[in-house]
Short mmCIF file of C-alpha atoms and ligand atoms in Angstrom, two decimals:
data_model
loop_
_atom_site.label_atom_id
_atom_site.label_comp_id
_atom_site.label_asym_id
_atom_site.label_seq_id
_atom_site.Cartn_x
_atom_site.Cartn_y
_atom_site.Cartn_z
CA MET R 1 -89.72 -44.97 50.18
CA ASP R 2 -92.68 -42.65 50.55
CA PHE R 3 -93.47 -40.66 53.85
CA ARG R 4 -97.06 -41.12 54.71
CA TRP R 5 -98.23 -37.88 56.28
CA ASP R 6 -101.67 -39.34 57.09
CA VAL R 7 -99.91 -41.65 59.71
CA VAL R 8 -98.46 -38.64 61.26
CA TRP R 9 -101.96 -36.87 61.27
CA THR R 10 -103.68 -39.76 62.95
CA ALA R 11 -100.96 -40.12 65.59
CA MET R 12 -101.00 -36.59 66.50
CA PRO R 13 -103.49 -36.60 69.35
CA GLN R 14 -101.63 -39.27 71.12
CA MET R 15 -98.35 -37.65 70.49
CA VAL R 16 -99.65 -34.29 71.83
CA GLU R 17 -100.80 -36.13 74.88
CA GLY R 18 -97.29 -37.55 75.21
CA ALA R 19 -95.47 -34.30 74.73
CA GLN R 20 -97.91 -32.69 77.38
CA LEU R 21 -96.83 -35.35 79.84
CA THR R 22 -93.11 -34.94 78.89
CA ALA R 23 -93.42 -31.28 79.57
CA GLN R 24 -95.12 -31.90 82.96
CA ILE R 25 -92.52 -34.20 84.10
CA THR R 26 -89.57 -31.91 82.88
CA LEU R 27 -91.19 -28.88 84.73
CA LEU R 28 -91.78 -30.79 87.95
CA GLY R 29 -88.24 -32.34 87.50
CA ILE R 30 -86.42 -29.08 86.87
CA GLY R 31 -88.53 -27.22 89.57
CA GLY R 32 -87.76 -29.79 92.14
CA GLY R 33 -84.11 -29.79 90.88
CA MET R 34 -83.73 -26.05 91.24
CA VAL R 35 -85.01 -26.18 94.92
CA ILE R 36 -82.69 -28.97 95.82
CA GLY R 37 -79.89 -27.70 93.82
CA THR R 38 -80.01 -24.27 95.29
CA LEU R 39 -80.27 -25.37 98.80
CA CYS R 40 -77.45 -28.12 98.37
CA GLY R 41 -75.33 -25.70 96.19
CA LEU R 42 -75.22 -23.04 99.20
CA ILE R 43 -74.62 -25.85 101.63
CA MET R 44 -71.59 -26.97 99.60
CA ALA R 45 -70.33 -23.36 98.76
CA PHE R 46 -70.32 -22.54 102.65
CA ARG R 47 -69.20 -25.99 103.59
CA LEU R 48 -71.82 -26.17 106.49
CA PRO R 49 -70.38 -28.63 108.98
CA VAL R 50 -71.51 -32.39 108.71
CA ILE R 51 -74.36 -31.51 106.38
CA HIS R 52 -71.98 -30.87 103.36
CA TRP R 53 -70.86 -34.49 103.64
CA LEU R 54 -74.25 -35.80 103.10
CA VAL R 55 -74.81 -33.48 100.09
CA PHE R 56 -71.55 -34.72 98.89
CA ALA R 57 -72.73 -38.42 99.14
CA TYR R 58 -75.94 -37.47 97.44
CA ILE R 59 -74.09 -35.94 94.42
CA SER R 60 -71.74 -38.75 94.16
CA VAL R 61 -74.55 -41.39 94.07
CA ILE R 62 -76.50 -39.56 91.55
CA ARG R 63 -73.48 -38.71 89.30
CA GLY R 64 -72.01 -42.20 89.63
CA THR R 65 -75.11 -44.11 88.46
CA PRO R 66 -77.02 -44.09 85.24
CA ILE R 67 -80.39 -42.30 85.46
CA VAL R 68 -82.16 -45.49 84.18
CA VAL R 69 -81.04 -47.33 87.28
CA GLN R 70 -82.10 -44.40 89.41
CA ALA R 71 -85.66 -44.58 87.74
CA MET R 72 -85.68 -48.36 88.25
CA PHE R 73 -84.72 -47.89 91.91
CA ILE R 74 -87.30 -45.41 92.78
CA TYR R 75 -90.12 -47.09 90.93
CA PHE R 76 -89.39 -50.91 91.51
CA ALA R 77 -86.91 -51.12 94.36
CA LEU R 78 -88.37 -48.50 96.76
CA PRO R 79 -91.80 -50.24 97.23
CA MET R 80 -89.88 -53.22 98.33
CA ALA R 81 -87.36 -51.74 100.44
CA ALA R 82 -89.52 -49.16 102.23
CA ASP R 83 -93.10 -50.06 101.18
CA ILE R 84 -93.46 -46.74 99.35
CA ALA R 85 -95.38 -47.28 96.09
CA LEU R 86 -95.27 -44.41 93.69
CA SER R 87 -97.26 -43.91 90.48
CA GLY R 88 -95.14 -43.91 87.26
CA PHE R 89 -95.77 -40.15 86.97
CA VAL R 90 -94.59 -39.38 90.43
CA ALA R 91 -91.58 -41.78 90.35
CA ALA R 92 -90.52 -40.17 86.87
CA SER R 93 -90.82 -36.53 88.32
CA LEU R 94 -89.08 -37.41 91.47
CA THR R 95 -86.14 -39.08 89.69
CA LEU R 96 -85.75 -36.23 87.45
CA ALA R 97 -85.79 -33.92 90.31
CA LEU R 98 -83.09 -35.84 92.27
CA ASN R 99 -81.06 -36.25 89.17
CA ALA R 100 -81.17 -32.61 87.99
CA GLY R 101 -80.66 -31.51 91.67
CA ALA R 102 -77.31 -33.12 91.89
CA TYR R 103 -75.96 -31.28 88.83
CA ILE R 104 -77.63 -28.02 89.68
CA THR R 105 -75.98 -28.33 93.15
CA GLU R 106 -72.70 -28.38 91.29
CA ILE R 107 -73.78 -25.30 89.08
CA VAL R 108 -74.85 -23.39 92.05
CA ARG R 109 -71.78 -24.03 94.13
CA GLY R 110 -69.45 -23.20 91.22
CA ALA R 111 -71.31 -20.05 90.57
CA VAL R 112 -71.21 -18.88 94.06
CA GLN R 113 -67.57 -19.72 94.60
CA SER R 114 -66.81 -17.87 91.41
CA ILE R 115 -67.78 -14.54 92.86
CA ASP R 116 -64.66 -12.50 94.09
CA ARG R 117 -64.10 -12.74 97.72
CA GLY R 118 -63.32 -8.97 97.88
CA LEU R 119 -67.00 -8.18 97.26
CA THR R 120 -68.05 -10.21 100.24
CA ASP R 121 -65.32 -8.45 102.19
CA ALA R 122 -66.64 -5.13 100.96
CA GLY R 123 -70.22 -6.01 102.13
CA LEU R 124 -69.18 -7.36 105.45
CA ALA R 125 -67.01 -4.16 105.88
CA LEU R 126 -70.09 -1.96 105.55
CA GLY R 127 -71.63 -3.79 108.37
CA LEU R 128 -73.95 -6.18 106.34
CA SER R 129 -74.62 -9.52 107.84
CA TYR R 130 -73.67 -12.67 106.07
CA PRO R 131 -77.34 -13.33 104.96
CA GLN R 132 -77.55 -9.79 103.70
CA VAL R 133 -74.33 -10.19 101.69
CA LEU R 134 -75.77 -13.29 100.10
CA VAL R 135 -79.02 -11.87 99.29
CA SER R 136 -77.84 -8.32 98.02
CA ILE R 137 -74.41 -9.22 96.57
CA VAL R 138 -73.31 -12.71 95.92
CA GLY R 139 -76.78 -14.08 95.18
CA PRO R 140 -77.57 -11.78 92.29
CA LEU R 141 -74.12 -12.01 90.88
CA ALA R 142 -74.04 -15.94 91.22
CA PHE R 143 -77.53 -16.14 89.79
CA ARG R 144 -76.41 -14.58 86.47
CA ARG R 145 -73.53 -16.98 86.14
CA THR R 146 -75.80 -20.07 86.53
CA ILE R 147 -78.03 -19.25 83.71
CA PRO R 148 -76.03 -20.69 80.65
CA PRO R 149 -75.15 -24.02 82.63
CA LEU R 150 -78.73 -24.25 83.83
CA GLY R 151 -80.03 -23.99 80.28
CA ASN R 152 -77.85 -26.87 79.49
CA GLN R 153 -79.02 -28.88 82.40
CA PHE R 154 -82.71 -28.15 81.59
CA ILE R 155 -82.33 -29.40 78.05
CA ILE R 156 -80.51 -32.43 79.29
CA SER R 157 -83.45 -33.25 81.74
CA LEU R 158 -85.92 -32.70 79.19
CA LYS R 159 -84.30 -35.34 76.95
CA ASP R 160 -83.55 -37.66 79.77
CA SER R 161 -87.25 -37.85 80.60
CA ALA R 162 -87.58 -40.07 77.45
CA LEU R 163 -86.05 -42.93 79.31
CA PHE R 164 -89.12 -43.14 81.66
CA LEU R 165 -90.81 -45.36 79.20
CA VAL R 166 -88.95 -48.11 81.00
CA ILE R 167 -91.26 -47.53 84.05
CA GLY R 168 -94.33 -47.43 81.71
CA VAL R 169 -95.02 -43.65 81.91
CA ALA R 170 -96.93 -42.59 78.85
CA GLU R 171 -94.69 -39.69 77.96
CA LEU R 172 -93.61 -38.76 74.26
CA ALA R 173 -91.03 -41.43 73.74
CA GLN R 174 -93.36 -44.19 75.13
CA GLN R 175 -96.22 -42.98 72.93
CA GLY R 176 -93.74 -43.08 69.96
CA GLU R 177 -93.13 -46.82 70.90
CA GLN R 178 -96.79 -47.62 71.28
CA LEU R 179 -97.62 -45.77 67.96
CA THR R 180 -94.95 -47.65 66.16
CA ALA R 181 -96.38 -51.05 67.32
CA GLN R 182 -99.77 -50.00 66.36
CA THR R 183 -99.10 -48.66 62.93
CA GLY R 184 -95.86 -50.32 61.83
CA ARG R 185 -94.56 -47.04 60.46
CA ALA R 186 -91.39 -46.36 62.31
CA LEU R 187 -90.16 -43.68 60.04
CA GLU R 188 -93.16 -41.37 60.45
CA ILE R 189 -93.65 -41.98 63.99
CA TRP R 190 -90.04 -41.52 65.18
CA THR R 191 -89.62 -38.37 62.66
CA ALA R 192 -92.61 -36.75 64.37
CA VAL R 193 -91.34 -37.72 67.94
CA ALA R 194 -87.86 -36.20 67.09
CA VAL R 195 -89.65 -32.98 65.75
CA PHE R 196 -91.61 -32.76 68.91
CA TYR R 197 -88.45 -32.83 71.12
CA LEU R 198 -86.70 -30.46 68.86
CA ALA R 199 -89.52 -28.16 69.28
CA MET R 200 -89.41 -28.29 72.99
CA THR R 201 -85.67 -28.20 73.36
CA PHE R 202 -85.55 -25.25 71.03
CA SER R 203 -88.17 -23.38 72.96
CA LEU R 204 -86.39 -24.00 76.21
CA ALA R 205 -83.08 -22.73 74.66
CA VAL R 206 -84.90 -19.56 73.43
CA ILE R 207 -86.35 -18.87 76.75
CA MET R 208 -82.95 -19.27 78.56
CA ARG R 209 -81.25 -16.99 75.99
CA LEU R 210 -83.89 -14.31 76.63
CA ILE R 211 -83.31 -14.37 80.42
CA GLU R 212 -79.49 -14.33 79.81
CA ARG R 213 -79.88 -11.23 77.37
CA ARG R 214 -82.04 -9.29 80.00
CA MET R 215 -79.15 -9.89 82.64
CA THR R 216 -76.02 -8.93 80.56
CA ILE R 217 -74.21 -7.50 83.55
CA LEU R 218 -71.26 -10.03 84.21
CA MET G 1 -60.90 8.07 124.83
CA SER G 2 -59.08 6.54 122.05
CA LEU G 3 -60.99 5.49 119.07
CA ILE G 4 -58.86 2.54 118.42
CA ALA G 5 -56.77 0.45 120.97
CA CYS G 6 -55.05 -2.74 120.12
CA SER G 7 -53.20 -4.34 122.87
CA LYS G 8 -50.72 -7.25 122.35
CA LEU G 9 -52.79 -8.21 119.14
CA THR G 10 -51.35 -11.20 117.38
CA LYS G 11 -52.46 -12.91 114.29
CA HIS G 12 -51.43 -16.25 112.99
CA PHE G 13 -52.30 -18.10 109.74
CA GLY G 14 -52.13 -21.69 110.68
CA ASP G 15 -48.85 -21.78 112.41
CA THR G 16 -47.36 -18.74 110.63
CA PRO G 17 -47.34 -15.52 112.76
CA VAL G 18 -48.40 -12.58 110.58
CA LEU G 19 -48.82 -10.18 113.45
CA ARG G 20 -46.90 -10.14 116.59
CA ASP G 21 -47.69 -8.14 119.77
CA ILE G 22 -49.22 -5.14 117.98
CA ASP G 23 -49.80 -2.23 120.34
CA LEU G 24 -51.60 0.49 118.56
CA VAL G 25 -53.68 3.42 119.83
CA VAL G 26 -55.29 5.97 117.50
CA GLU G 27 -57.01 9.02 118.70
CA ALA G 28 -60.07 10.58 117.13
CA GLY G 29 -59.11 13.00 114.27
CA GLU G 30 -55.61 11.35 113.88
CA VAL G 31 -54.19 10.42 110.41
CA VAL G 32 -51.88 7.50 110.68
CA VAL G 33 -49.94 6.05 107.80
CA ILE G 34 -48.60 2.67 107.71
CA VAL G 35 -45.75 1.70 105.60
CA GLY G 36 -43.53 -1.42 105.25
CA ALA G 37 -42.42 -3.99 102.61
CA SER G 38 -44.92 -6.28 101.04
CA GLY G 39 -45.77 -9.12 103.41
CA SER G 40 -44.98 -7.36 106.42
CA GLY G 41 -48.64 -7.63 107.67
CA LYS G 42 -49.95 -4.13 106.86
CA SER G 43 -53.32 -5.55 105.17
CA THR G 44 -53.61 -8.06 107.96
CA LEU G 45 -53.59 -5.39 110.49
CA LEU G 46 -56.27 -3.36 108.87
CA ARG G 47 -58.31 -6.45 108.28
CA CYS G 48 -58.10 -7.35 112.07
CA ILE G 49 -59.19 -3.87 112.95
CA ASN G 50 -62.16 -4.39 110.85
CA VAL G 51 -62.49 -7.93 112.03
CA LEU G 52 -62.56 -9.33 108.52
CA GLU G 53 -59.91 -11.59 110.09
CA PRO G 54 -60.43 -13.02 113.57
CA ILE G 55 -57.47 -12.07 115.83
CA THR G 56 -55.41 -15.03 117.46
CA SER G 57 -54.85 -13.28 120.72
CA GLY G 58 -54.78 -9.78 122.24
CA THR G 59 -57.42 -7.22 122.53
CA LEU G 60 -59.22 -4.85 120.07
CA GLU G 61 -61.34 -1.89 121.02
CA VAL G 62 -62.85 0.27 118.60
CA ASP G 63 -64.91 3.39 119.86
CA GLY G 64 -65.06 1.93 123.35
CA LYS G 65 -66.38 -1.38 122.18
CA ARG G 66 -64.16 -4.27 123.00
CA LEU G 67 -64.39 -7.22 120.51
CA GLY G 68 -65.58 -10.44 122.11
CA GLU G 69 -67.18 -8.69 125.12
CA ARG G 70 -70.95 -9.36 125.44
CA GLY G 71 -72.90 -7.30 123.17
CA THR G 72 -70.06 -6.39 120.91
CA SER G 73 -70.37 -8.44 117.57
CA PRO G 74 -67.90 -8.22 114.70
CA ARG G 75 -70.65 -6.38 112.89
CA ALA G 76 -71.01 -3.66 115.58
CA ILE G 77 -67.32 -2.98 115.07
CA ARG G 78 -67.47 -3.09 111.31
CA ARG G 79 -70.24 -0.48 111.24
CA GLU G 80 -67.92 2.00 112.95
CA THR G 81 -64.91 1.42 110.63
CA GLY G 82 -65.19 2.07 106.87
CA MET G 83 -62.76 0.20 104.64
CA VAL G 84 -61.37 1.17 101.11
CA PHE G 85 -59.69 -1.66 99.22
CA GLN G 86 -56.88 -1.62 96.81
CA GLN G 87 -59.11 -3.44 94.24
CA PHE G 88 -62.13 -1.08 94.97
CA ASN G 89 -64.38 -4.02 95.22
CA LEU G 90 -67.42 -1.96 93.93
CA PHE G 91 -70.59 -4.20 93.49
CA PRO G 92 -70.62 -4.55 89.60
CA HIS G 93 -74.34 -5.08 89.32
CA MET G 94 -75.23 -1.73 90.94
CA THR G 95 -74.85 1.75 89.88
CA ALA G 96 -72.48 4.21 91.48
CA ARG G 97 -75.50 5.60 93.54
CA GLU G 98 -76.76 2.08 94.49
CA ASN G 99 -73.28 1.06 95.70
CA VAL G 100 -73.37 4.08 98.03
CA MET G 101 -76.91 3.40 98.99
CA LEU G 102 -76.48 -0.17 100.08
CA GLY G 103 -74.87 0.61 103.60
CA PRO G 104 -77.46 3.31 104.61
CA ARG G 105 -80.29 1.05 103.56
CA LYS G 106 -79.21 -2.31 105.11
CA VAL G 107 -77.06 -1.13 108.03
CA ARG G 108 -78.54 2.22 109.11
CA ARG G 109 -82.06 1.32 108.07
CA GLN G 110 -82.59 4.55 106.14
CA GLY G 111 -85.59 4.66 103.86
CA ARG G 112 -85.11 4.76 100.09
CA ALA G 113 -85.39 8.58 99.73
CA GLU G 114 -83.22 9.28 102.75
CA ALA G 115 -80.48 6.83 101.42
CA ARG G 116 -80.65 8.35 98.12
CA ALA G 117 -80.17 11.76 99.51
CA THR G 118 -77.17 10.42 101.57
CA ALA G 119 -75.61 8.92 98.49
CA ASP G 120 -75.90 11.84 96.36
CA ARG G 121 -74.53 14.14 99.02
CA LEU G 122 -71.48 11.78 99.25
CA LEU G 123 -71.06 11.51 95.46
CA GLN G 124 -70.95 15.28 95.19
CA ARG G 125 -68.36 15.41 97.89
CA VAL G 126 -66.21 13.07 95.74
CA GLY G 127 -67.00 14.95 92.57
CA LEU G 128 -69.06 12.23 91.02
CA LEU G 129 -72.73 13.04 91.40
CA GLU G 130 -72.99 13.21 87.27
CA TRP G 131 -71.78 9.75 87.30
CA ALA G 132 -74.31 8.49 89.71
CA ASP G 133 -76.29 6.21 87.23
CA GLN G 134 -73.13 4.54 85.80
CA ARG G 135 -72.17 0.99 86.62
CA PRO G 136 -68.52 0.55 87.95
CA SER G 137 -67.43 -0.94 84.67
CA GLN G 138 -68.11 2.41 82.88
CA LEU G 139 -65.89 4.30 85.38
CA SER G 140 -62.20 4.71 85.27
CA GLY G 141 -60.15 3.30 88.12
CA GLY G 142 -59.74 6.67 89.97
CA GLN G 143 -63.56 7.40 89.75
CA GLN G 144 -64.35 3.67 91.02
CA GLN G 145 -62.11 4.37 93.98
CA ARG G 146 -63.78 7.42 94.80
CA VAL G 147 -67.11 5.93 94.64
CA ALA G 148 -65.69 3.12 97.00
CA ILE G 149 -64.73 5.95 99.30
CA ALA G 150 -68.16 7.58 99.30
CA ARG G 151 -69.70 4.02 99.89
CA ALA G 152 -67.50 3.60 102.92
CA LEU G 153 -68.60 7.03 104.32
CA ALA G 154 -72.14 6.37 103.76
CA VAL G 155 -72.67 4.31 106.98
CA ASN G 156 -71.04 7.07 108.84
CA PRO G 157 -67.91 5.29 110.31
CA LYS G 158 -65.92 6.81 113.05
CA VAL G 159 -62.61 5.74 111.37
CA MET G 160 -61.70 5.02 107.68
CA LEU G 161 -59.29 2.26 106.91
CA PHE G 162 -57.53 2.48 103.50
CA ASP G 163 -55.44 -0.50 102.01
CA GLU G 164 -53.05 0.86 99.35
CA PRO G 165 -55.99 2.82 97.85
CA THR G 166 -53.94 4.03 94.88
CA SER G 167 -51.70 1.05 94.15
CA ALA G 168 -54.10 -0.31 91.39
CA LEU G 169 -54.25 2.90 89.70
CA ASP G 170 -52.43 4.39 86.73
CA PRO G 171 -50.07 7.24 88.11
CA GLU G 172 -52.18 9.97 86.49
CA LEU G 173 -55.26 8.84 88.24
CA ARG G 174 -53.80 8.76 91.69
CA GLY G 175 -53.98 12.43 92.42
CA GLU G 176 -57.75 12.59 92.46
CA VAL G 177 -57.99 9.79 95.06
CA LEU G 178 -55.29 11.39 97.26
CA GLN G 179 -57.06 14.60 97.01
CA VAL G 180 -60.32 13.20 98.32
CA MET G 181 -58.33 11.46 101.10
CA GLN G 182 -56.50 14.79 101.99
CA ASP G 183 -59.92 16.66 102.11
CA LEU G 184 -61.28 14.04 104.60
CA ALA G 185 -58.19 14.38 106.75
CA ALA G 186 -58.58 18.31 106.68
CA GLU G 187 -62.19 17.74 107.85
CA GLY G 188 -60.89 15.81 110.84
CA MET G 189 -61.80 12.21 109.86
CA THR G 190 -59.72 9.64 111.74
CA MET G 191 -57.93 7.50 109.22
CA ILE G 192 -55.44 4.61 109.08
CA ILE G 193 -53.81 4.44 105.66
CA VAL G 194 -51.54 1.91 104.20
CA THR G 195 -49.86 3.61 101.24
CA HIS G 196 -46.38 3.77 99.44
CA GLU G 197 -47.15 7.48 98.62
CA MET G 198 -44.57 9.06 100.75
CA ARG G 199 -45.31 12.69 99.67
CA PHE G 200 -48.87 12.03 100.79
CA ALA G 201 -47.75 10.76 104.04
CA GLU G 202 -45.53 13.64 104.78
CA ALA G 203 -48.33 16.06 103.82
CA ALA G 204 -51.36 14.38 105.52
CA ALA G 205 -50.22 12.10 108.27
CA HIS G 206 -49.84 12.86 111.96
CA ARG G 207 -47.98 9.78 112.58
CA LEU G 208 -45.98 7.25 110.37
CA ILE G 209 -45.88 3.65 111.39
CA PHE G 210 -43.19 1.34 109.77
CA MET G 211 -43.99 -2.30 109.89
CA ASP G 212 -41.46 -5.14 109.28
CA ASP G 213 -42.27 -8.94 109.75
CA GLY G 214 -45.43 -8.39 111.69
CA ARG G 215 -44.13 -5.95 114.26
CA ILE G 216 -44.50 -2.01 114.49
CA VAL G 217 -40.72 -1.19 114.34
CA HIS G 218 -40.84 2.62 114.11
CA GLU G 219 -43.44 5.12 114.96
CA GLY G 220 -43.24 8.85 114.75
CA HIS G 221 -43.63 12.06 112.90
CA PRO G 222 -43.30 11.37 109.19
CA GLY G 223 -41.01 14.37 108.58
CA THR G 224 -38.77 13.55 111.45
CA LEU G 225 -38.63 9.75 110.33
CA PHE G 226 -37.85 10.67 106.74
CA ALA G 227 -35.20 13.14 107.60
CA ASN G 228 -33.43 10.88 110.23
CA PRO G 229 -34.20 7.25 109.39
CA PRO G 230 -33.75 5.37 112.73
CA SER G 231 -32.68 2.07 111.08
CA GLU G 232 -30.96 0.64 108.20
CA ARG G 233 -34.06 -1.47 107.52
CA PHE G 234 -36.12 1.86 107.25
CA SER G 235 -33.78 3.72 104.98
CA ASP G 236 -33.50 0.60 102.69
CA PHE G 237 -37.31 0.63 102.52
CA LEU G 238 -37.42 4.45 101.70
CA GLY G 239 -34.69 3.96 98.96
CA HIS G 240 -36.76 1.20 97.42
CA VAL G 241 -40.08 3.23 97.37
CA LYS G 242 -38.57 6.41 96.18
CA THR G 243 -37.47 4.79 92.99
N1 LIG E 301 -55.60 -15.58 104.19
C1 LIG E 301 -54.14 -15.82 104.33
N2 LIG E 301 -53.78 -17.13 104.50
C2 LIG E 301 -52.53 -17.32 104.77
N3 LIG E 301 -51.45 -16.38 104.81
C3 LIG E 301 -51.78 -15.14 104.53
C4 LIG E 301 -53.35 -14.80 104.34
N4 LIG E 301 -53.28 -13.39 104.08
C5 LIG E 301 -52.03 -12.97 104.31
N5 LIG E 301 -51.06 -14.05 104.44
C6 LIG E 301 -49.71 -13.91 104.77
O1 LIG E 301 -49.54 -12.95 105.85
C7 LIG E 301 -48.33 -12.10 105.50
C8 LIG E 301 -48.73 -10.82 105.53
O2 LIG E 301 -49.46 -10.31 104.42
P1 LIG E 301 -50.12 -9.15 104.32
O3 LIG E 301 -50.83 -8.52 105.49
O4 LIG E 301 -51.28 -9.05 103.13
O5 LIG E 301 -48.89 -8.12 103.97
P2 LIG E 301 -48.84 -6.70 103.30
O6 LIG E 301 -50.23 -6.05 103.32
O7 LIG E 301 -47.90 -5.88 104.17
O8 LIG E 301 -48.21 -6.95 102.00
C9 LIG E 301 -47.77 -12.59 104.19
O9 LIG E 301 -46.75 -13.33 104.46
C10 LIG E 301 -49.01 -13.37 103.60
O10 LIG E 301 -48.53 -14.40 102.72
MG1 LIG E 302 -51.26 -5.47 101.51
#
């Protein structure tokens, strides 16, 4: 069977558009996920009264349901339940942020709890306040430990964004589906789509590796 | 006025009493060595004096500030008490100098240049100025513990607490740490030291305290207590640490 490069070239502009949308959703998703995950991770690590049970419930719901169901719920069920209608793009970014946020919560909690309790004691013994200990000692050390697992999570989130084709968002995978329907050339289109995803996940991995390299201490 | 005064201090972990009715008064300039079997509550006592552990009942007064009184936070007491830990607990992401500068910067609100001068003066005092730019992982255990002593001194505490400062060190590295402590004692620093180094206790301590099962059992001049152990418990204990 021959591989028709011309199909790939003609499809290129539409695929680039899809890849851009995928990148945007992913960036918003992991950006929002970082904000949610950092806050919730600290709440869990320090077991803040009452509120940590709410965070626990949130993590349990996200981890216990497929991300497709989460996307469907936010896009289709929310307008019925609460009269909140979101565009596909917003629903996709929000779903990804909430989903990544739950996993990042666990990453942050684990990293903070892995820091030797003796270092906190040493900081407090100097007369530092709890927030000062967090900012000067526990935070920087925990941050280094989050980088490898965060890199993993970012890549998972990027790939998960492909399933937003179910809510009609014209990201890369959805473009692949449309192009296949238009051209009837599944081999060329899905090969190209896969190469696009590979290039994006590979870049993400390289960036994370560089950050890790610059913080080799511990 | 005494620098440290505990009265009827007790500490429970859950239902387990770990310190019982501790009465302890330490005067300025005094060097007190605490000994006792593992689990007798020595570390817990130091951690209570530094308010790293909340006390269950009794009173604690450091430099005239009574814990729990209005205007006296745990932090106010911790600022006046330097602590040196068995495991050094240096901040691994900072150089030796940065470790020593953190307290002056955050607690004493010194500017960068001033904190740096403070740090360098103290690193010089513990003989480690040439090592100021090294990270803890690049230093030997003895060097790390000397940096930890400099770090604790940098906030200008009124009293220094040492929790088995040489127990994690190889025997050949203990001398350099004990020397720094002996110099501090000679300069008149008030110190409470938990240690099993009996020769150091005899040479440097004004007072020896023997703890057993959360109580202060004996208290007195080290030479006198060593020469005439007042109880079988104490002479047994001495027999154990000597070997
Ligand atoms: N955080 C804690 N929680 C519960 N029990 C503790 C804790 N810290 C110490 N203990 C108990 O208190 C007792 C005294 O411990 P410690 O003060 O460390 O003794 P020492 O320093 O003399 O060896 C021990 O029985 C120990 O198991
Ligand atoms: Mg101990």
